XYZ file of C-alpha atoms in Angstrom:
148
model
C 113.155 26.507 161.329
C 111.599 29.871 162.166
C 114.910 31.116 163.518
C 116.619 30.190 160.239
C 114.027 32.154 158.218
C 114.430 35.216 160.461
C 118.226 35.084 160.144
C 118.008 34.668 156.349
C 115.615 37.607 156.138
C 117.903 39.760 158.308
C 120.909 38.935 156.128
C 118.911 39.764 152.998
C 117.849 43.130 154.464
C 121.465 43.945 155.387
C 122.653 43.057 151.884
C 119.980 45.307 150.376
C 120.928 48.207 152.672
C 124.595 47.712 151.788
C 123.756 47.680 148.080
C 121.757 50.914 148.387
C 124.559 52.578 150.356
C 127.116 51.441 147.788
C 125.274 53.002 144.862
C 123.802 56.001 146.678
C 124.851 59.104 144.705
C 126.894 61.800 146.412
C 126.863 65.295 144.930
C 130.208 66.623 143.703
C 129.445 70.142 144.944
C 129.168 68.899 148.541
C 132.914 68.338 148.619
C 133.620 72.071 148.415
C 131.000 73.313 150.884
C 132.434 76.239 152.820
C 135.496 76.663 150.587
C 136.421 80.301 150.022
C 138.708 79.434 147.152
C 139.234 76.472 144.875
C 142.495 75.737 143.067
C 141.923 74.104 139.678
C 144.574 72.277 137.626
C 143.412 70.907 134.277
C 145.659 69.014 131.875
C 145.422 67.218 128.544
C 148.359 65.197 127.326
C 149.067 62.587 124.722
C 146.882 63.749 121.880
C 148.596 63.742 118.499
C 147.922 66.523 116.006
C 149.922 66.737 112.782
C 152.439 64.220 114.102
C 153.233 66.304 117.203
C 152.086 65.625 120.763
C 149.605 68.186 122.020
C 149.723 69.297 125.635
C 147.314 71.754 127.236
C 147.473 72.900 130.860
C 145.285 75.319 132.779
C 145.645 76.396 136.399
C 143.560 78.923 138.295
C 142.579 79.986 141.776
C 138.873 80.741 141.930
C 137.595 82.886 144.779
C 134.105 82.549 146.219
C 131.689 85.034 144.660
C 133.441 85.247 141.271
C 131.866 84.136 138.001
C 134.457 81.376 137.569
C 133.837 79.963 141.056
C 130.076 79.958 140.522
C 130.496 78.332 137.074
C 132.630 75.514 138.528
C 130.160 74.915 141.376
C 127.233 74.919 138.941
C 129.041 72.447 136.697
C 129.894 70.142 139.610
C 126.268 70.302 140.834
C 125.210 68.384 137.718
C 127.288 65.318 138.593
C 127.368 62.748 141.349
C 129.753 59.995 142.365
C 129.403 56.705 144.204
C 131.462 53.973 145.814
C 133.296 51.410 143.708
C 135.312 48.342 144.631
C 138.425 50.533 144.606
C 136.832 52.699 147.332
C 137.609 50.003 149.888
C 141.346 50.569 149.420
C 142.615 53.803 151.016
C 145.083 55.973 149.075
C 144.661 54.040 145.828
C 145.797 55.648 142.601
C 143.414 56.385 139.744
C 144.179 56.269 136.059
C 142.921 57.831 132.862
C 143.808 58.366 129.239
C 145.508 61.744 129.403
C 142.811 64.227 130.446
C 142.424 65.119 134.111
C 141.443 67.899 136.478
C 142.449 68.329 140.117
C 140.695 70.555 142.610
C 142.079 71.514 146.008
C 140.849 73.879 148.709
C 142.583 75.642 151.567
C 140.690 73.349 153.967
C 142.531 70.386 152.452
C 139.805 68.868 150.265
C 141.292 67.135 147.216
C 139.444 65.887 144.162
C 140.947 64.359 141.030
C 138.786 63.496 138.031
C 140.089 61.367 135.177
C 138.568 60.822 131.742
C 138.188 57.134 132.625
C 135.339 57.995 135.016
C 137.385 57.374 138.138
C 137.632 60.136 140.693
C 139.762 60.626 143.774
C 138.099 62.323 146.754
C 140.171 62.948 149.864
C 142.178 59.741 149.662
C 139.583 57.366 148.235
C 138.744 56.307 144.691
C 135.135 56.532 143.559
C 133.204 56.283 140.304
C 131.650 59.245 138.500
C 128.213 58.409 137.131
C 126.884 54.889 136.748
C 127.371 53.771 133.159
C 130.608 54.182 131.230
C 132.780 57.247 131.217
C 130.410 59.675 129.465
C 129.794 61.788 132.584
C 133.529 62.216 133.155
C 134.105 63.276 129.551
C 131.227 65.796 129.729
C 132.490 67.219 133.022
C 136.039 67.557 131.684
C 134.721 69.285 128.533
C 132.871 71.716 130.771
C 136.029 72.482 132.750
C 137.962 72.877 129.475
C 135.365 75.371 128.210
C 135.950 77.448 131.347
C 139.674 77.438 130.596
C 139.193 78.776 127.051
């Protein structure tokens, strides 16, 4: 009987540790630590204005020490991401509703952020924020403001 209680308690502790690990926030800025330059590709597609599709694209290479680089890092510092059920599947695709930004570095780090709140970090899908897609929309608006 005592052995059964100990085993049940151990399983409960492991489940709690797994739950905490699953939802532990990871800072977005940590992905680009040590990067001397970041390539940014932002795109909006599918919006209709006056009966015509609207497409906006922005691409830039931001070097360490420039205002743009610092602004992107500061913006990313405000957000975190965490595991989702899709994180268990390597090289899974992410989807959104037409607004996305992709970051790459010369070291090979890749990050894709969609307006749905899903992000792609070095081959794995994660979730930006905890509730809904508001964080993703705010982050993408911030990137768009840098492009203007």
